[in-house]
């Protein structure tokens, strides 16, 4: 049977991209199905929970749909919105497609109808009536409309998950097995992939919520029967559904296959990260068979270790690396150490790594692309080599994580670094750590000292680097440096703001007006992504693509 009986040229895709539509009116649902077809979906699911009072209209919906469809009338007791009579619901499904006379109005049948396992198990009437046709006494065959038996848990992974699956597999009328549950962590996705790999029957195994995104995007990699998408943000029918546009464009659905390599950004929170947009666009431009996902992991090391460890160890997942951000930069170093992997030496003295590479042989490498990115952003702006930084005077404002990488990087190349920070003790501790030591030996290590923040105006440095969040969105009217009081600033001064949102901070705007050379945090972001990209793909990063993606995302706010 084909999904699309009306189109002989139509070839059934391996994993159907399915847009789920909550039906309010006939015209709204038909328009949504037409948009789903335009957006590149293969199937639509009509959720008729609120539209189940008139079978003729449901049949009309099936007949006029731009795409083959699944009909689902989800009752409230399974997380849906239908609260009517159960017998009426079953009669409707039988009439629409799952009975012998289904699609009785003479038109198309739905390609599939979804019925909950619990309803199927508890009703002998239902088991007799739907999904199977009696051709001759004693001879049954499935109806043309395929029966999806489904089971959902919106709170957690059900303890009897595998019993539920076995029951579906054993049901003769069940064409497709569907299980969906709320992911407790990223690890639950791995169980969904296992279920898909068992292949007793075509299967749908999805994890709900932010942690379940991988099961939705990688459904195609593991040969799921389908994945669900929302037509627009906010119109999803289950927690964590990406939009069809995100699946198609951001996560490159059409390119995903069994060998696709998986990468991600590990953080908490991580939903705001620009890295998925940047790296996926980069993979696309470079023709790299990879997909890059947000990977939220709670802050504690035990979570990091268990989750990242299980992703690294899962054969066939091809998890090959991650960008690692707050609060996991220290955890990454500990994890790679625990596993006997390699840690870039400067990254150890910085105490933070931002990149994990899982090599094809399973060995691990942790490194830090932030300091190299800061160096390259400044050197490119003034057209010098890193070696030319020797003897330059650099003022770093802030003494947190970003400042640490910046101080280590510039001191490694022989610059003299002065750290200005609100909390003087932190500036002093940072200076003590990198003053002529703990840096790359090649250039001997520049002098690193701490100074009082209120002395910044008297600074005789030629490069100023903001490593505080002052001026970052939404506090865009703030500035860490009173530019009007910086009497020495002019064309020889370089002002670098590590903040990238907004692209031009108040500090950079005022520094530009004072004639200084300005460097945006976007450059640092682009360069740190470039180093990661090279390590993972051995392809030159498409920097203009990175910049364009960032500019577009930042323009949206
Ligand atoms: P962090 O570890 O929290 O450190 C923040 C630093 O800023 C601390 O030294 C803190 O001073 C200082 N600070 C914060 N608020 C202040 C205020 N109101 N007045 C004076 N000082 C203040 O943060 P981080 O990880 O280093 O990140 C800092 C910034 O770097 C971020 O906002 C981000 O925009 C930027 N960044 C950019 C990139 C990139 O790729 N472009 C990468 C990483 C970071 P105390 O020590 O006194 O608390």
XYZ file of C-alpha atoms in Angstrom, residues 62-514:
453
model
C -9.294 13.022 4.452
C -10.552 13.363 0.877
C -9.379 16.923 0.405
C -6.071 16.750 2.264
C -3.027 17.799 0.231
C -1.079 14.926 1.792
C -1.869 11.386 2.875
C -2.917 11.469 6.486
C -3.053 9.833 9.866
C -6.286 10.305 11.777
C -5.867 10.523 15.522
C -8.571 11.293 18.068
C -6.624 11.401 21.291
C -8.665 11.094 24.489
C -7.877 13.180 27.569
C -6.834 10.071 29.498
C -3.903 9.662 27.051
C -2.919 13.335 27.038
C -5.254 14.464 24.241
C -8.296 16.747 24.207
C -11.175 14.416 23.289
C -13.461 14.037 26.300
C -16.510 12.514 24.627
C -18.000 9.046 24.640
C -15.539 6.201 24.016
C -17.945 4.156 21.918
C -18.643 7.148 19.723
C -14.890 7.611 19.238
C -14.365 4.003 18.194
C -17.358 4.089 15.842
C -15.953 7.211 14.245
C -12.528 5.634 13.672
C -14.181 2.509 12.326
C -16.317 4.545 9.990
C -13.502 6.755 8.790
C -11.100 4.045 7.855
C -10.479 1.180 10.167
C -13.643 -0.832 9.610
C -14.567 -3.013 6.682
C -16.668 -0.187 5.282
C -14.190 2.516 6.221
C -14.046 5.568 3.970
C -17.659 4.716 3.224
C -18.322 7.940 1.413
C -16.486 6.479 -1.566
C -13.395 8.635 -1.319
C -9.868 8.131 -0.014
C -9.120 6.450 3.240
C -6.664 7.800 5.729
C -3.270 6.180 5.265
C -3.169 5.374 8.998
C -5.291 5.640 12.084
C -3.751 5.911 15.524
C -5.407 4.080 18.418
C -4.053 3.918 21.953
C -2.799 0.529 23.106
C -4.735 0.924 26.350
C -8.009 1.391 24.448
C -7.207 -1.538 22.210
C -6.409 -3.821 25.126
C -9.402 -2.888 27.208
C -12.060 -3.263 24.524
C -12.845 -6.591 22.880
C -15.325 -4.707 20.744
C -12.559 -2.468 19.448
C -10.201 -5.366 18.796
C -12.848 -7.086 16.715
C -13.925 -4.036 14.841
C -10.846 -2.174 13.786
C -7.787 -2.890 11.802
C -8.777 -6.277 10.392
C -11.149 -7.270 7.624
C -12.815 -10.684 7.495
C -12.689 -11.739 3.826
C -14.037 -15.232 4.329
C -14.963 -16.985 7.549
C -11.691 -17.593 9.333
C -9.652 -15.442 6.917
C -8.652 -11.999 8.035
C -6.408 -9.361 6.549
C -5.475 -5.863 7.724
C -7.567 -2.974 6.489
C -6.070 -0.780 3.789
C -5.769 1.913 6.385
C -2.859 0.965 8.637
C -3.398 0.753 12.362
C -0.844 2.549 14.532
C -1.040 1.316 18.106
C 0.369 3.940 20.412
C 1.318 4.549 23.997
C 2.270 7.851 25.624
C 3.620 8.947 28.967
C 3.873 12.699 29.430
C 5.614 12.449 32.804
C 8.400 9.900 32.543
C 9.599 6.686 30.954
C 6.975 4.055 31.758
C 8.344 1.129 33.778
C 6.551 -1.344 31.485
C 7.783 0.221 28.237
C 8.935 -3.074 26.747
C 5.757 -4.939 27.759
C 3.783 -2.273 25.944
C 5.909 -2.700 22.851
C 5.573 -6.488 22.963
C 1.797 -6.172 23.199
C 1.751 -3.952 20.108
C 4.048 -6.254 18.192
C 1.811 -9.203 19.111
C -1.442 -7.507 18.036
C -2.245 -8.861 14.552
C -4.010 -5.688 13.438
C -1.137 -3.413 14.497
C 0.849 -2.253 11.492
C 3.018 0.307 13.314
C 4.248 0.440 16.904
C 4.386 3.880 18.500
C 5.810 4.761 21.906
C 6.389 8.275 23.188
C 7.479 9.308 26.640
C 8.861 12.333 28.440
C 12.645 12.152 28.345
C 14.241 12.191 31.791
C 17.602 13.033 30.266
C 19.436 12.855 26.935
C 20.086 9.194 27.703
C 16.451 8.285 27.050
C 17.016 9.050 23.367
C 19.431 6.130 23.241
C 16.683 3.778 24.358
C 14.412 5.160 21.636
C 17.141 4.358 19.087
C 17.435 0.821 20.496
C 13.702 0.296 20.049
C 13.907 1.481 16.457
C 16.803 -0.879 15.769
C 14.830 -3.926 16.922
C 12.621 -3.711 13.825
C 9.964 -6.274 14.814
C 7.480 -3.990 13.131
C 7.818 -0.498 11.709
C 8.154 1.705 14.778
C 7.937 5.240 16.082
C 9.906 5.854 19.286
C 9.956 9.460 20.432
C 11.039 11.232 23.573
C 9.115 14.341 24.546
C 10.463 17.561 25.996
C 13.670 19.502 25.351
C 15.836 16.471 26.196
C 14.022 14.379 23.586
C 14.889 16.429 20.512
C 17.549 13.943 19.376
C 14.950 11.172 19.087
C 12.927 13.371 16.737
C 15.782 14.633 14.569
C 17.676 11.337 14.442
C 14.548 9.209 13.824
C 15.633 9.026 10.201
C 19.146 7.880 11.063
C 17.679 4.907 12.913
C 14.962 4.070 10.375
C 11.882 5.155 12.299
C 8.570 4.932 10.506
C 8.074 8.654 10.957
C 8.894 11.706 13.001
C 6.466 14.448 13.936
C 6.937 18.160 13.381
C 4.850 21.230 14.099
C 3.842 23.528 11.281
C 4.749 26.658 13.236
C 6.378 27.422 16.571
C 3.660 27.090 19.178
C 1.369 24.871 17.086
C 2.935 21.567 18.151
C 0.785 18.742 19.475
C 3.397 17.337 21.872
C 6.157 18.897 24.011
C 9.462 19.309 22.185
C 8.226 18.949 18.610
C 10.484 20.976 16.298
C 8.857 22.831 13.432
C 8.985 21.355 9.950
C 11.163 24.291 8.944
C 13.644 23.579 11.749
C 13.818 19.924 10.784
C 14.264 20.675 7.104
C 16.554 23.707 7.213
C 18.252 23.834 10.593
C 18.748 20.089 11.148
C 19.032 19.178 7.430
C 16.471 16.380 7.556
C 16.925 15.418 3.902
C 20.647 14.797 4.441
C 20.362 12.613 7.525
C 21.156 8.941 6.995
C 22.471 5.925 8.897
C 26.097 7.152 8.761
C 25.414 10.772 9.726
C 27.794 11.975 12.425
C 26.279 13.601 15.474
C 27.600 16.693 17.263
C 26.092 19.093 19.750
C 26.391 21.957 22.162
C 26.430 20.831 25.786
C 25.287 23.381 28.348
C 22.573 24.283 30.834
C 20.581 26.083 29.660
C 21.389 25.655 26.001
C 18.199 26.551 24.123
C 19.469 30.051 23.329
C 22.740 28.838 21.755
C 23.569 30.013 18.252
C 25.926 27.086 17.697
C 23.372 24.666 16.145
C 22.498 27.240 13.474
C 26.160 28.022 12.804
C 27.552 24.481 12.660
C 24.638 22.925 10.768
C 24.911 25.658 8.144
C 28.644 24.986 8.034
C 28.130 21.234 7.545
C 25.747 22.031 4.734
C 28.168 24.390 2.992
C 31.085 21.962 3.374
C 29.047 18.892 2.384
C 29.855 17.224 5.712
C 27.544 14.363 6.677
C 26.822 15.647 10.165
C 24.060 17.081 12.308
C 24.503 19.326 15.339
C 22.002 19.385 18.202
C 21.425 21.274 21.452
C 22.356 18.951 24.341
C 21.011 20.168 27.696
C 22.707 18.421 30.631
C 22.181 19.431 34.303
C 25.207 21.140 35.908
C 26.567 18.333 38.133
C 29.553 16.297 36.965
C 27.700 12.996 37.526
C 25.111 14.003 34.919
C 27.784 15.084 32.480
C 29.768 11.894 32.935
C 26.804 9.542 32.628
C 25.214 11.306 29.681
C 28.239 12.136 27.582
C 29.734 8.738 28.407
C 26.651 6.920 27.149
C 26.504 8.971 23.961
C 30.201 8.329 23.295
C 29.738 4.593 23.908
C 26.638 4.058 21.770
C 27.638 2.233 18.643
C 25.955 3.408 15.509
C 25.166 6.842 16.959
C 28.430 8.224 15.567
C 28.647 10.896 18.248
C 31.789 12.716 17.232
C 32.019 15.831 19.330
C 30.545 18.788 21.097
C 30.957 22.436 21.887
C 30.843 22.718 25.652
C 29.611 25.805 27.417
C 28.582 27.019 30.888
C 28.473 25.218 33.355
C 30.377 22.254 31.899
C 33.761 23.636 30.803
C 35.536 22.205 33.868
C 33.491 18.994 33.725
C 34.772 18.328 30.220
C 38.395 18.334 31.370
C 37.584 15.977 34.253
C 35.604 13.653 31.994
C 38.299 13.359 29.344
C 40.888 12.812 32.088
C 38.739 10.090 33.688
C 38.521 8.357 30.347
C 42.232 8.556 29.648
C 41.822 10.982 26.769
C 44.077 13.834 25.689
C 43.813 17.334 27.089
C 45.445 20.231 25.372
C 48.036 21.584 27.888
C 46.962 25.254 27.825
C 43.409 24.131 28.369
C 44.478 22.488 31.632
C 46.060 25.668 32.937
C 43.023 27.693 31.881
C 40.984 25.111 33.797
C 38.304 25.012 31.142
C 37.777 23.329 27.803
C 35.073 24.181 25.310
C 35.450 21.432 22.705
C 35.190 17.656 22.756
C 36.345 15.563 19.839
C 35.501 11.869 19.773
C 37.816 10.354 17.210
C 36.731 7.476 14.972
C 38.714 5.058 17.158
C 36.734 6.232 20.199
C 39.595 8.182 21.808
C 38.762 11.559 23.299
C 40.369 14.966 22.991
C 39.465 18.111 24.940
C 40.680 21.512 23.923
C 39.842 25.186 24.191
C 39.157 27.275 21.101
C 38.271 30.470 23.022
C 41.827 31.748 23.494
C 42.830 31.057 19.891
C 39.641 32.784 18.752
C 40.373 35.893 20.818
C 43.938 36.021 19.474
C 42.833 35.617 15.876
C 40.030 38.170 16.193
C 42.517 40.841 17.316
C 45.386 39.810 15.014
C 43.135 39.751 11.930
C 41.686 43.166 12.766
C 45.123 44.803 12.843
C 46.717 42.451 10.300
C 49.490 41.061 12.451
C 50.623 37.541 13.265
C 50.237 36.096 16.736
C 54.024 36.355 17.151
C 53.777 40.153 16.702
C 51.822 40.372 19.973
C 55.094 40.094 21.889
C 55.551 43.247 23.968
C 52.059 44.624 23.188
C 50.178 45.965 26.218
C 46.738 44.412 26.667
C 44.081 45.496 29.192
C 41.602 42.781 30.100
C 38.439 43.866 31.904
C 36.952 41.025 33.956
C 38.457 37.965 35.617
C 35.915 35.232 34.862
C 35.973 32.327 32.437
C 36.327 34.348 29.227
C 39.054 36.552 30.778
C 40.977 33.445 31.806
C 41.184 32.171 28.238
C 42.018 35.633 26.889
C 44.769 36.232 29.489
C 46.313 32.789 28.872
C 46.210 33.315 25.095
C 47.793 36.786 25.022
C 50.358 35.949 27.713
C 51.323 32.850 25.709
C 52.401 35.062 22.852
C 54.452 37.390 25.019
C 52.008 40.280 25.495
C 51.991 42.231 28.759
C 48.537 41.800 30.245
C 46.896 44.052 32.855
C 43.739 42.636 34.440
C 41.106 45.094 35.706
C 38.256 43.576 37.656
C 35.500 44.605 40.038
C 36.753 42.069 42.566
C 40.454 42.862 42.900
C 41.312 39.541 44.581
C 40.086 37.620 41.530
C 42.186 39.772 39.232
C 45.229 39.171 41.448
C 44.670 35.410 41.547
C 44.329 35.263 37.776
C 47.438 37.385 37.258
C 49.439 35.229 39.672
C 48.486 32.110 37.749
C 49.660 33.317 34.357
C 52.427 35.820 35.164
C 55.271 34.364 33.148
C 54.059 30.806 33.681
C 51.382 28.227 32.840
C 51.320 29.398 29.247
C 52.600 28.044 25.971
C 56.350 28.201 26.232
C 57.053 29.250 22.641
C 57.196 32.972 23.418
C 58.381 32.806 26.987
C 55.192 34.123 28.542
C 54.408 37.793 28.971
C 54.026 39.686 32.219
C 50.539 39.523 33.790
C 49.534 41.951 36.543
C 46.334 43.057 38.271
C 45.243 46.675 38.580
C 42.381 48.516 40.239
C 39.352 48.970 38.044
C 39.140 52.680 38.887
C 42.622 53.121 37.372
C 41.479 51.907 33.957
C 41.288 55.465 32.587
C 45.011 55.904 33.218
C 45.887 52.736 31.350
C 48.655 52.955 28.778
C 47.583 49.724 27.066
C 47.044 49.616 23.318
C 44.550 46.729 23.218
C 41.458 46.738 25.489
C 39.336 43.608 25.836
C 35.991 43.535 27.615
C 35.424 40.139 29.246
C 32.459 41.159 31.389
C 28.793 40.910 30.423
C 28.344 44.688 30.788
C 26.554 45.986 27.679
C 25.142 42.619 26.716
C 21.521 42.294 25.595
C 19.177 43.391 27.151
C 21.366 45.913 29.032
C 22.587 47.447 25.816
C 22.940 50.977 27.188
C 25.638 49.966 29.660
C 29.368 50.102 29.039
C 32.312 48.675 31.005
C 34.614 51.539 29.981
C 33.799 55.303 30.164
C 35.106 56.033 26.665
C 35.005 59.830 27.021
C 37.507 59.557 29.876
C 39.969 57.464 27.851
C 42.171 60.366 26.790
C 44.792 58.222 25.096
C 42.342 56.393 22.804
C 42.754 56.936 19.065
C 43.605 55.156 15.800
C 46.387 53.123 17.496
C 43.975 51.700 20.059
C 42.228 48.372 19.551
C 38.963 47.816 21.449
C 37.620 44.293 21.490
C 34.295 43.454 23.132
C 33.818 39.717 23.618
C 30.049 40.270 23.800
C 28.352 39.280 20.536
C 24.776 40.244 21.319
C 24.390 42.983 20.260
C 26.917 42.786 17.429
C 27.903 46.406 18.072
C 27.830 47.177 21.777
C 27.754 50.671 23.193
C 31.473 50.248 23.984
C 32.307 49.478 20.350
C 30.091 52.270 19.020
C 31.789 54.851 21.230
C 35.270 53.449 20.589
C 34.655 53.657 16.842
C 33.543 57.277 17.247
C 36.825 57.906 19.112
